[in-house]
CSV table of N, CA and C in Angstrom, one decimal:
chain,number,residue,atom,x,y,z
A,29,MET,N,-17.3,0.1,-28.9
A,29,MET,CA,-16.6,0.8,-28.0
A,29,MET,C,-16.3,0.1,-26.6
A,30,ILE,N,-14.9,0.3,-26.2
A,30,ILE,CA,-14.6,-0.5,-24.9
A,30,ILE,C,-15.2,0.2,-23.8
A,31,ASN,N,-15.6,-0.3,-23.1
A,31,ASN,CA,-16.1,0.2,-21.5
A,31,ASN,C,-15.0,-0.3,-20.6
A,32,TYR,N,-14.0,0.7,-20.4
A,32,TYR,CA,-12.9,0.7,-19.5
A,32,TYR,C,-13.3,0.4,-18.3
A,33,ASN,N,-14.5,1.0,-17.9
A,33,ASN,CA,-15.1,0.9,-16.6
A,33,ASN,C,-15.3,-0.6,-16.0
A,34,GLU,N,-15.6,-1.3,-17.0
A,34,GLU,CA,-15.9,-2.8,-16.9
A,34,GLU,C,-14.5,-3.4,-16.3
A,35,TYR,N,-13.6,-2.9,-17.1
A,35,TYR,CA,-12.1,-3.6,-16.8
A,35,TYR,C,-11.4,-3.2,-15.4
A,36,LEU,N,-11.8,-2.0,-14.8
A,36,LEU,CA,-11.5,-1.4,-13.8
A,36,LEU,C,-12.3,-2.1,-12.6
A,37,ILE,N,-13.7,-2.4,-12.9
A,37,ILE,CA,-14.5,-2.9,-11.5
A,37,ILE,C,-13.8,-4.5,-11.6
A,38,ASP,N,-13.8,-5.0,-12.9
A,38,ASP,CA,-13.1,-6.5,-12.6
A,38,ASP,C,-12.1,-6.6,-12.0
A,39,TYR,N,-11.0,-5.6,-12.2
A,39,TYR,CA,-9.7,-5.7,-11.5
A,39,TYR,C,-9.6,-5.5,-10.1
A,40,TYR,N,-10.4,-4.4,-10.0
A,40,TYR,CA,-10.5,-3.9,-8.4
A,40,TYR,C,-11.3,-5.1,-7.5
A,41,GLU,N,-12.4,-5.6,-8.1
A,41,GLU,CA,-13.1,-6.2,-7.3
A,41,GLU,C,-12.5,-7.7,-7.2
A,42,ASN,N,-11.8,-8.3,-8.4
A,42,ASN,CA,-11.6,-9.6,-8.5
A,42,ASN,C,-10.0,-10.0,-8.0
A,43,ILE,N,-9.4,-9.0,-8.2
A,43,ILE,CA,-7.9,-8.9,-8.1
A,43,ILE,C,-7.4,-8.1,-6.9
A,44,ALA,N,-7.8,-6.7,-6.9
A,44,ALA,CA,-7.3,-5.8,-5.6
A,44,ALA,C,-7.5,-6.0,-4.5
A,45,LEU,N,-9.1,-6.1,-4.5
A,45,LEU,CA,-9.6,-6.2,-3.1
A,45,LEU,C,-9.4,-7.7,-2.4
A,46,PRO,N,-9.3,-8.7,-3.0
A,46,PRO,CA,-8.9,-10.1,-2.5
A,46,PRO,C,-7.6,-9.9,-1.9
A,47,THR,N,-6.8,-9.5,-2.8
A,47,THR,CA,-5.3,-9.3,-2.4
A,47,THR,C,-5.2,-8.6,-1.1
A,48,LEU,N,-6.0,-7.3,-1.3
A,48,LEU,CA,-5.9,-6.5,0.1
A,48,LEU,C,-6.4,-7.2,1.5
A,49,ASP,N,-7.7,-8.1,1.0
A,49,ASP,CA,-8.4,-8.7,2.1
A,49,ASP,C,-7.2,-9.7,2.7
A,50,GLU,N,-6.5,-10.6,2.0
A,50,GLU,CA,-5.6,-11.6,2.5
A,50,GLU,C,-4.6,-10.9,3.3
A,51,PHE,N,-4.0,-9.4,2.9
A,51,PHE,CA,-3.0,-8.9,3.5
A,51,PHE,C,-3.5,-8.7,4.8
A,52,PHE,N,-4.8,-8.1,5.4
A,52,PHE,CA,-5.7,-7.6,6.3
A,52,PHE,C,-5.7,-8.9,7.2
A,53,GLN,N,-5.8,-10.1,6.8
A,53,GLN,CA,-6.2,-11.2,7.4
A,53,GLN,C,-4.7,-11.6,8.5
A,54,ASP,N,-3.6,-10.9,7.8
A,54,ASP,CA,-2.1,-11.3,8.5
A,54,ASP,C,-1.3,-10.0,8.2
A,55,LYS,N,-1.3,-8.9,8.9
A,55,LYS,CA,-0.6,-7.8,8.8
A,55,LYS,C,0.8,-7.8,8.9
A,56,THR,N,1.3,-8.8,9.3
A,56,THR,CA,2.6,-9.0,9.6
A,56,THR,C,3.4,-9.7,8.5
A,57,ASP,N,2.6,-10.2,7.4
A,57,ASP,CA,3.1,-11.0,6.3
A,57,ASP,C,3.6,-9.9,5.3
A,58,ILE,N,5.1,-9.7,5.3
A,58,ILE,CA,5.8,-8.8,4.2
A,58,ILE,C,5.2,-9.4,2.7
A,59,ARG,N,5.4,-10.5,2.5
A,59,ARG,CA,5.0,-11.0,1.0
A,59,ARG,C,3.3,-10.5,0.8
A,60,ARG,N,2.7,-10.7,1.7
A,60,ARG,CA,1.0,-10.0,1.4
A,60,ARG,C,1.1,-8.9,1.5
A,61,ALA,N,1.8,-8.1,2.1
A,61,ALA,CA,2.1,-6.7,2.1
A,61,ALA,C,2.4,-6.1,0.9
A,62,LYS,N,3.6,-6.6,0.2
A,62,LYS,CA,4.3,-6.2,-1.1
A,62,LYS,C,3.2,-6.6,-2.2
A,63,LEU,N,2.6,-7.7,-2.1
A,63,LEU,CA,1.5,-8.0,-3.2
A,63,LEU,C,0.6,-7.1,-3.1
A,64,ALA,N,-0.1,-6.5,-2.1
A,64,ALA,CA,-1.0,-5.7,-1.8
A,64,ALA,C,-0.7,-4.1,-2.3
A,65,LEU,N,0.4,-4.0,-2.0
A,65,LEU,CA,0.9,-2.4,-2.6
A,65,LEU,C,1.0,-2.5,-3.9
A,66,VAL,N,1.6,-3.4,-4.6
A,66,VAL,CA,1.5,-3.5,-5.9
A,66,VAL,C,0.3,-3.6,-7.0
A,67,THR,N,-0.5,-4.4,-6.2
A,67,THR,CA,-1.8,-4.5,-6.6
A,67,THR,C,-2.5,-3.4,-6.7
A,68,LEU,N,-2.5,-2.8,-5.6
A,68,LEU,CA,-3.6,-1.4,-5.2
A,68,LEU,C,-2.9,-0.4,-6.1
A,69,TYR,N,-1.6,-0.3,-6.4
A,69,TYR,CA,-1.1,0.8,-7.3
A,69,TYR,C,-1.5,0.6,-8.7
A,70,HIS,N,-1.5,-0.9,-9.3
A,70,HIS,CA,-1.9,-1.3,-10.4
A,70,HIS,C,-3.3,-0.5,-10.8
A,71,VAL,N,-4.2,-0.3,-9.8
A,71,VAL,CA,-5.5,0.1,-9.9
A,71,VAL,C,-5.3,1.4,-10.7
A,72,PHE,N,-4.1,2.3,-10.5
A,72,PHE,CA,-4.2,3.3,-11.2
A,72,PHE,C,-4.0,3.3,-12.7
A,73,ASP,N,-3.8,2.2,-13.4
A,73,ASP,CA,-3.6,2.1,-14.7
A,73,ASP,C,-5.1,1.9,-15.2
A,74,TYR,N,-6.0,1.2,-14.5
A,74,TYR,CA,-7.3,1.1,-14.8
A,74,TYR,C,-7.9,2.6,-14.9
A,75,LEU,N,-7.5,3.2,-13.7
A,75,LEU,CA,-8.2,4.6,-13.6
A,75,LEU,C,-7.9,5.6,-14.8
A,76,LYS,N,-6.5,5.4,-14.8
A,76,LYS,CA,-6.1,6.4,-16.3
A,76,LYS,C,-7.2,6.2,-17.5
A,77,LEU,N,-7.5,4.9,-17.7
A,77,LEU,CA,-8.3,4.4,-18.8
A,77,LEU,C,-9.6,4.8,-18.7
A,78,SER,N,-10.2,4.4,-17.5
A,78,SER,CA,-11.7,4.5,-17.2
A,78,SER,C,-12.1,5.9,-16.8
A,79,LYS,N,-11.3,6.7,-15.7
A,79,LYS,CA,-11.8,7.9,-15.7
A,79,LYS,C,-11.1,9.1,-15.9
A,80,ASN,N,-9.8,8.6,-16.7
A,80,ASN,CA,-9.2,9.7,-17.4
A,80,ASN,C,-8.4,10.6,-16.2
A,81,LEU,N,-7.9,9.7,-15.1
A,81,LEU,CA,-7.3,10.5,-14.2
A,81,LEU,C,-5.5,10.3,-14.3
A,82,THR,N,-5.2,11.3,-14.0
A,82,THR,CA,-3.5,11.4,-13.8
A,82,THR,C,-2.9,11.1,-12.7
A,83,TYR,N,-1.7,10.8,-12.6
A,83,TYR,CA,-0.7,10.6,-11.5
A,83,TYR,C,-1.0,11.6,-10.4
A,84,ASP,N,-1.0,13.0,-11.0
A,84,ASP,CA,-1.2,14.3,-10.2
A,84,ASP,C,-2.5,14.4,-9.7
A,85,ASP,N,-3.5,13.9,-10.3
A,85,ASP,CA,-5.0,13.9,-10.0
A,85,ASP,C,-5.0,13.1,-8.4
A,86,LEU,N,-4.4,12.0,-8.6
A,86,LEU,CA,-4.2,10.9,-7.4
A,86,LEU,C,-3.5,11.5,-6.3
A,87,LYS,N,-2.5,12.1,-6.6
A,87,LYS,CA,-1.4,12.5,-5.8
A,87,LYS,C,-2.3,13.7,-5.1
A,88,ALA,N,-2.8,14.7,-5.6
A,88,ALA,CA,-3.6,16.0,-5.2
A,88,ALA,C,-4.9,15.1,-4.3
A,89,GLY,N,-5.5,14.0,-4.8
A,89,GLY,CA,-6.6,13.5,-3.9
A,89,GLY,C,-6.3,12.8,-2.6
A,90,CYS,N,-5.1,12.1,-2.6
A,90,CYS,CA,-4.8,11.4,-1.1
A,90,CYS,C,-3.4,11.3,-1.3
A,91,GLU,N,-2.9,11.9,-0.1
A,91,GLU,CA,-1.5,12.1,0.3
A,91,GLU,C,-0.7,10.8,0.3
A,92,ASP,N,-1.4,9.7,0.4
A,92,ASP,CA,-0.7,8.4,0.7
A,92,ASP,C,-0.5,7.7,-0.8
A,93,PHE,N,-0.8,8.3,-1.7
A,93,PHE,CA,-0.8,8.0,-3.2
A,93,PHE,C,0.4,7.9,-3.3
A,94,VAL,N,1.4,8.9,-3.2
A,94,VAL,CA,2.7,8.7,-3.7
A,94,VAL,C,3.7,8.1,-2.9
A,95,ILE,N,3.3,7.8,-1.6
A,95,ILE,CA,3.8,6.7,-0.8
A,95,ILE,C,3.7,5.2,-1.5
A,96,LEU,N,2.1,5.0,-1.7
A,96,LEU,CA,1.8,3.9,-2.5
A,96,LEU,C,2.8,3.6,-3.6
A,97,ALA,N,2.9,4.5,-4.7
A,97,ALA,CA,3.4,4.6,-5.7
A,97,ALA,C,4.8,4.1,-5.7
A,98,ASN,N,5.6,4.9,-4.6
A,98,ASN,CA,7.0,4.6,-4.6
A,98,ASN,C,7.4,3.2,-4.0
A,99,ALA,N,6.5,2.7,-2.7
A,99,ALA,CA,6.6,1.6,-2.3
A,99,ALA,C,6.2,0.4,-3.2
A,100,ALA,N,5.1,0.4,-4.2
A,100,ALA,CA,5.2,-0.4,-5.1
A,100,ALA,C,5.9,-0.4,-6.1
A,101,ASN,N,6.6,0.6,-6.5
A,101,ASN,CA,7.6,0.4,-7.5
A,101,ASN,C,9.0,-0.2,-7.1
A,102,ALA,N,9.5,0.4,-5.5
A,102,ALA,CA,10.5,-0.3,-4.9
A,102,ALA,C,10.4,-1.6,-4.8
A,103,THR,N,9.0,-2.2,-4.7
A,103,THR,CA,8.9,-3.6,-4.5
A,103,THR,C,9.3,-4.3,-5.8
A,104,LYS,N,8.8,-3.5,-6.8
A,104,LYS,CA,8.8,-4.1,-8.3
A,104,LYS,C,10.3,-4.1,-8.8
A,105,HIS,N,10.8,-3.1,-8.4
A,105,HIS,CA,11.9,-2.9,-9.2
A,105,HIS,C,13.5,-2.9,-8.0
A,106,GLY,N,13.1,-2.9,-7.0
A,106,GLY,CA,14.2,-3.2,-5.9
A,106,GLY,C,14.8,-1.8,-5.5
A,107,VAL,N,15.2,-0.8,-6.5
A,107,VAL,CA,15.7,0.4,-6.2
A,107,VAL,C,15.3,1.6,-7.1
A,108,LEU,N,14.7,2.6,-6.8
A,108,LEU,CA,14.3,3.6,-7.6
A,108,LEU,C,15.6,4.6,-7.9
A,109,THR,N,15.6,4.8,-9.2
A,109,THR,CA,16.5,5.8,-9.7
A,109,THR,C,16.1,7.2,-10.0
A,110,ARG,N,14.9,7.2,-10.6
A,110,ARG,CA,14.2,8.5,-10.9
A,110,ARG,C,12.8,8.7,-10.7
A,111,GLY,N,12.5,9.8,-10.5
A,111,GLY,CA,11.1,9.8,-10.3
A,111,GLY,C,10.5,10.0,-8.7
A,112,SER,N,11.3,9.7,-7.7
A,112,SER,CA,10.8,9.3,-6.6
A,112,SER,C,10.5,10.9,-5.6
A,113,ASP,N,9.3,10.8,-5.4
A,113,ASP,CA,8.7,12.1,-4.8
A,113,ASP,C,9.0,11.9,-3.1
A,114,LEU,N,9.3,10.9,-2.7
A,114,LEU,CA,9.5,10.6,-1.2
A,114,LEU,C,10.7,10.2,-0.9
A,115,ASN,N,11.2,10.0,0.4
A,115,ASN,CA,12.1,9.5,0.9
A,115,ASN,C,12.1,8.2,0.9
A,116,LEU,N,11.6,7.2,-0.1
A,116,LEU,CA,11.4,5.7,-0.2
A,116,LEU,C,12.0,5.5,-1.3
A,117,ASP,N,12.9,4.9,-1.4
A,117,ASP,CA,13.5,4.8,-2.8
A,117,ASP,C,14.1,3.2,-3.0
A,118,ASN,N,13.9,2.4,-2.0
A,118,ASN,CA,14.5,1.0,-2.3
A,118,ASN,C,13.4,-0.1,-1.6
A,119,SER,N,13.3,-1.2,-2.0
A,119,SER,CA,12.7,-2.1,-1.2
A,119,SER,C,13.2,-2.5,0.2
A,120,ASN,N,14.3,-2.2,0.4
A,120,ASN,CA,14.8,-2.5,1.7
A,120,ASN,C,14.3,-1.8,2.9
A,121,GLN,N,13.4,-0.5,2.4
A,121,GLN,CA,12.7,0.0,3.5
A,121,GLN,C,11.5,-0.2,3.9
A,122,ILE,N,10.8,-1.3,3.2
A,122,ILE,CA,9.5,-1.9,3.6
A,122,ILE,C,10.2,-3.0,4.3
A,123,LYS,N,9.6,-3.0,5.7
A,123,LYS,CA,10.2,-4.0,6.7
A,123,LYS,C,9.1,-4.6,7.7
A,124,GLN,N,9.4,-5.7,8.1
A,124,GLN,CA,8.7,-6.2,9.3
A,124,GLN,C,9.7,-7.2,10.3
A,125,LYS,N,9.4,-6.7,11.6
A,125,LYS,CA,10.1,-7.2,12.5
A,125,LYS,C,9.2,-8.1,13.6
A,126,SER,N,9.4,-9.3,14.0
A,126,SER,CA,8.5,-9.8,14.6
A,126,SER,C,9.0,-9.5,16.4
A,127,TYR,N,7.9,-9.1,17.1
A,127,TYR,CA,8.2,-9.1,18.6
A,127,TYR,C,7.1,-10.0,19.2
A,128,PRO,N,7.8,-10.3,20.4
A,128,PRO,CA,6.8,-11.5,21.2
A,128,PRO,C,5.6,-10.7,21.7
A,129,GLY,N,4.4,-11.5,21.7
A,129,GLY,CA,3.1,-10.9,21.9
A,129,GLY,C,3.2,-10.9,23.7
A,130,LEU,N,2.0,-10.3,24.0
A,130,LEU,CA,1.9,-10.0,25.6
A,130,LEU,C,1.8,-11.5,26.2
A,131,PHE,N,1.4,-12.5,25.5
A,131,PHE,CA,1.4,-13.7,26.1
A,131,PHE,C,2.5,-14.8,26.3
A,132,GLN,N,3.6,-14.4,25.2
A,132,GLN,CA,4.7,-15.2,24.6
A,132,GLN,C,5.6,-14.6,25.6
A,133,ALA,N,5.8,-13.5,25.9
A,133,ALA,CA,7.1,-12.7,26.5
A,133,ALA,C,7.3,-12.7,27.8
A,134,PRO,N,8.2,-12.5,28.3
A,134,PRO,CA,8.3,-12.2,29.9
A,134,PRO,C,7.6,-11.1,30.2
A,135,PHE,N,7.2,-11.2,31.3
A,135,PHE,CA,6.6,-9.9,32.1
A,135,PHE,C,7.4,-8.7,31.4
A,136,ARG,N,6.6,-7.5,31.2
A,136,ARG,CA,6.9,-6.3,30.8
A,136,ARG,C,7.8,-6.2,29.6
A,137,GLU,N,7.8,-7.5,28.7
A,137,GLU,CA,8.6,-7.4,27.5
A,137,GLU,C,7.7,-7.5,26.4
A,138,GLY,N,6.5,-8.0,26.7
A,138,GLY,CA,5.4,-8.0,25.5
A,138,GLY,C,5.2,-6.8,24.6
A,139,THR,N,4.7,-7.0,23.4
A,139,THR,CA,4.3,-6.0,22.7
A,139,THR,C,2.7,-6.2,22.1
A,140,PHE,N,2.1,-5.2,21.8
A,140,PHE,CA,0.8,-5.3,21.1
A,140,PHE,C,1.3,-5.7,19.7
A,141,TYR,N,0.0,-6.4,19.0
A,141,TYR,CA,0.2,-6.8,17.8
A,141,TYR,C,0.6,-5.6,16.5
A,142,GLU,N,0.3,-4.7,17.0
A,142,GLU,CA,0.8,-3.5,15.8
A,142,GLU,C,2.3,-3.4,15.8
A,143,ALA,N,2.8,-3.8,16.7
A,143,ALA,CA,4.3,-3.6,16.7
A,143,ALA,C,5.2,-4.6,15.8
A,144,SER,N,4.5,-5.7,15.4
A,144,SER,CA,5.0,-6.5,14.3
A,144,SER,C,4.5,-6.3,12.8
A,145,GLU,N,3.6,-5.4,12.7
A,145,GLU,CA,3.0,-5.1,11.5
A,145,GLU,C,4.1,-4.7,10.6
A,146,VAL,N,3.8,-4.8,9.1
A,146,VAL,CA,4.6,-4.6,7.9
A,146,VAL,C,4.8,-3.0,7.9
A,147,TYR,N,5.9,-2.3,8.1
A,147,TYR,CA,5.9,-0.8,7.9
A,147,TYR,C,7.3,-0.5,7.0
A,148,LEU,N,7.1,0.9,6.7
A,148,LEU,CA,7.8,1.6,5.9
A,148,LEU,C,8.8,2.4,6.7
A,149,VAL,N,9.8,2.6,6.4
A,149,VAL,CA,10.8,3.3,6.8
A,149,VAL,C,11.3,4.3,5.9
A,150,PHE,N,11.2,5.6,6.3
A,150,PHE,CA,11.7,6.8,5.2
A,150,PHE,C,12.9,7.2,5.5
A,151,LYS,N,13.7,7.8,4.8
A,151,LYS,CA,15.1,8.6,5.1
A,151,LYS,C,15.0,9.5,6.4
A,152,ASP,N,16.0,9.9,6.9
A,152,ASP,CA,16.3,10.5,8.1
A,152,ASP,C,15.3,11.9,7.8
A,153,ASP,N,15.6,12.4,6.9
A,153,ASP,CA,15.4,14.0,6.7
A,153,ASP,C,13.9,14.3,6.6
A,154,LEU,N,13.0,13.1,6.6
A,154,LEU,CA,11.6,13.5,6.4
A,154,LEU,C,11.0,13.4,7.9
A,155,ASN,N,9.9,14.3,8.2
A,155,ASN,CA,9.4,14.3,9.5
A,155,ASN,C,8.9,13.1,9.8
A,156,LEU,N,8.2,12.2,9.1
A,156,LEU,CA,7.6,10.8,9.0
A,156,LEU,C,8.6,9.7,8.9
A,157,PRO,N,9.3,9.4,10.0
A,157,PRO,CA,10.4,8.2,9.8
A,157,PRO,C,9.8,6.9,9.6
A,158,VAL,N,8.5,6.7,10.1
A,158,VAL,CA,7.9,5.2,9.8
A,158,VAL,C,6.4,5.4,9.7
A,159,LYS,N,6.0,4.4,8.9
A,159,LYS,CA,4.4,4.3,8.9
A,159,LYS,C,4.0,3.0,8.3
A,160,ARG,N,2.9,2.4,9.2
A,160,ARG,CA,2.4,1.3,8.8
A,160,ARG,C,1.9,0.9,7.5
A,161,VAL,N,2.1,0.0,6.6
A,161,VAL,CA,1.5,-0.4,5.6
A,161,VAL,C,0.0,-0.5,5.5
A,162,SER,N,-0.4,-0.9,6.5
A,162,SER,CA,-1.9,-1.3,6.7
A,162,SER,C,-2.7,0.3,6.7
A,163,ILE,N,-2.0,1.3,7.3
A,163,ILE,CA,-2.6,2.4,7.2
A,163,ILE,C,-2.6,3.1,6.0
A,164,ILE,N,-1.6,2.9,5.2
A,164,ILE,CA,-1.6,3.4,3.9
A,164,ILE,C,-2.6,2.8,3.0
A,165,LEU,N,-2.6,1.5,3.1
A,165,LEU,CA,-3.6,0.8,2.2
A,165,LEU,C,-5.0,1.0,2.4
A,166,LYS,N,-5.4,1.1,3.8
A,166,LYS,CA,-6.8,1.5,4.3
A,166,LYS,C,-7.0,2.8,3.6
A,167,ASN,N,-6.2,3.9,3.6
A,167,ASN,CA,-6.5,5.0,3.1
A,167,ASN,C,-6.6,5.4,1.7
A,168,ILE,N,-5.9,4.3,0.7
A,168,ILE,CA,-5.9,4.2,-0.4
A,168,ILE,C,-7.1,3.6,-0.8
A,169,LYS,N,-7.5,2.3,-0.3
A,169,LYS,CA,-8.8,1.9,-0.5
A,169,LYS,C,-10.0,2.8,-0.6
A,170,LYS,N,-10.1,3.5,0.7
A,170,LYS,CA,-11.3,4.4,0.9
A,170,LYS,C,-11.1,5.4,0.0
A,171,TYR,N,-10.0,6.0,-0.7
A,171,TYR,CA,-10.0,7.2,-1.8
A,171,TYR,C,-10.5,6.2,-3.0
A,172,TYR,N,-10.0,5.1,-3.5
A,172,TYR,CA,-10.3,4.3,-4.5
A,172,TYR,C,-11.9,4.0,-4.7
A,173,ASP,N,-12.4,3.6,-3.6
A,173,ASP,CA,-13.9,3.1,-3.5
A,173,ASP,C,-14.6,4.7,-3.7
A,174,GLU,N,-14.3,5.8,-3.3
A,174,GLU,CA,-15.1,7.0,-3.5
A,174,GLU,C,-14.9,7.3,-5.4
A,175,ILE,N,-13.8,7.0,-5.7
A,175,ILE,CA,-13.6,7.3,-7.3
A,175,ILE,C,-14.3,6.4,-7.9
A,176,ILE,N,-14.2,5.1,-7.4
A,176,ILE,CA,-14.7,4.1,-8.4
A,176,ILE,C,-16.4,3.9,-8.2
A,177,TYR,N,-16.8,4.1,-7.2
A,177,TYR,CA,-18.3,3.7,-7.0
A,177,TYR,C,-19.0,4.8,-6.9
């Protein structure tokens, strides 16, 4: 009999978590952000097999799961044409803009590091217009850790 939990643990610990760690080393790197989104969303495929969880189960358990799903699918496909539960339907809504830091900018023009992090921009009719990718990934990791371990 196949032990799907072994596959889940292997993928999570050897692929998903190291990819996530690489992103957290530089939260301004859009390539690392997109890889972390796709990799962490892909854990869902293993959870379906190992824990018999559905999309709706994960959606109910963590409000950021739908954001993760849409951001990962938008990264992979460019544009979402169906099944999007949020106002995030294309990869152009995943953004990063560099701002000069406190010690690089003229007086009163510098920003904190968080201002340059990768973020998601939702469409105008949503009450939450912007959300940092690092926050979404931290919430998903915490939720996955509770399910997996």
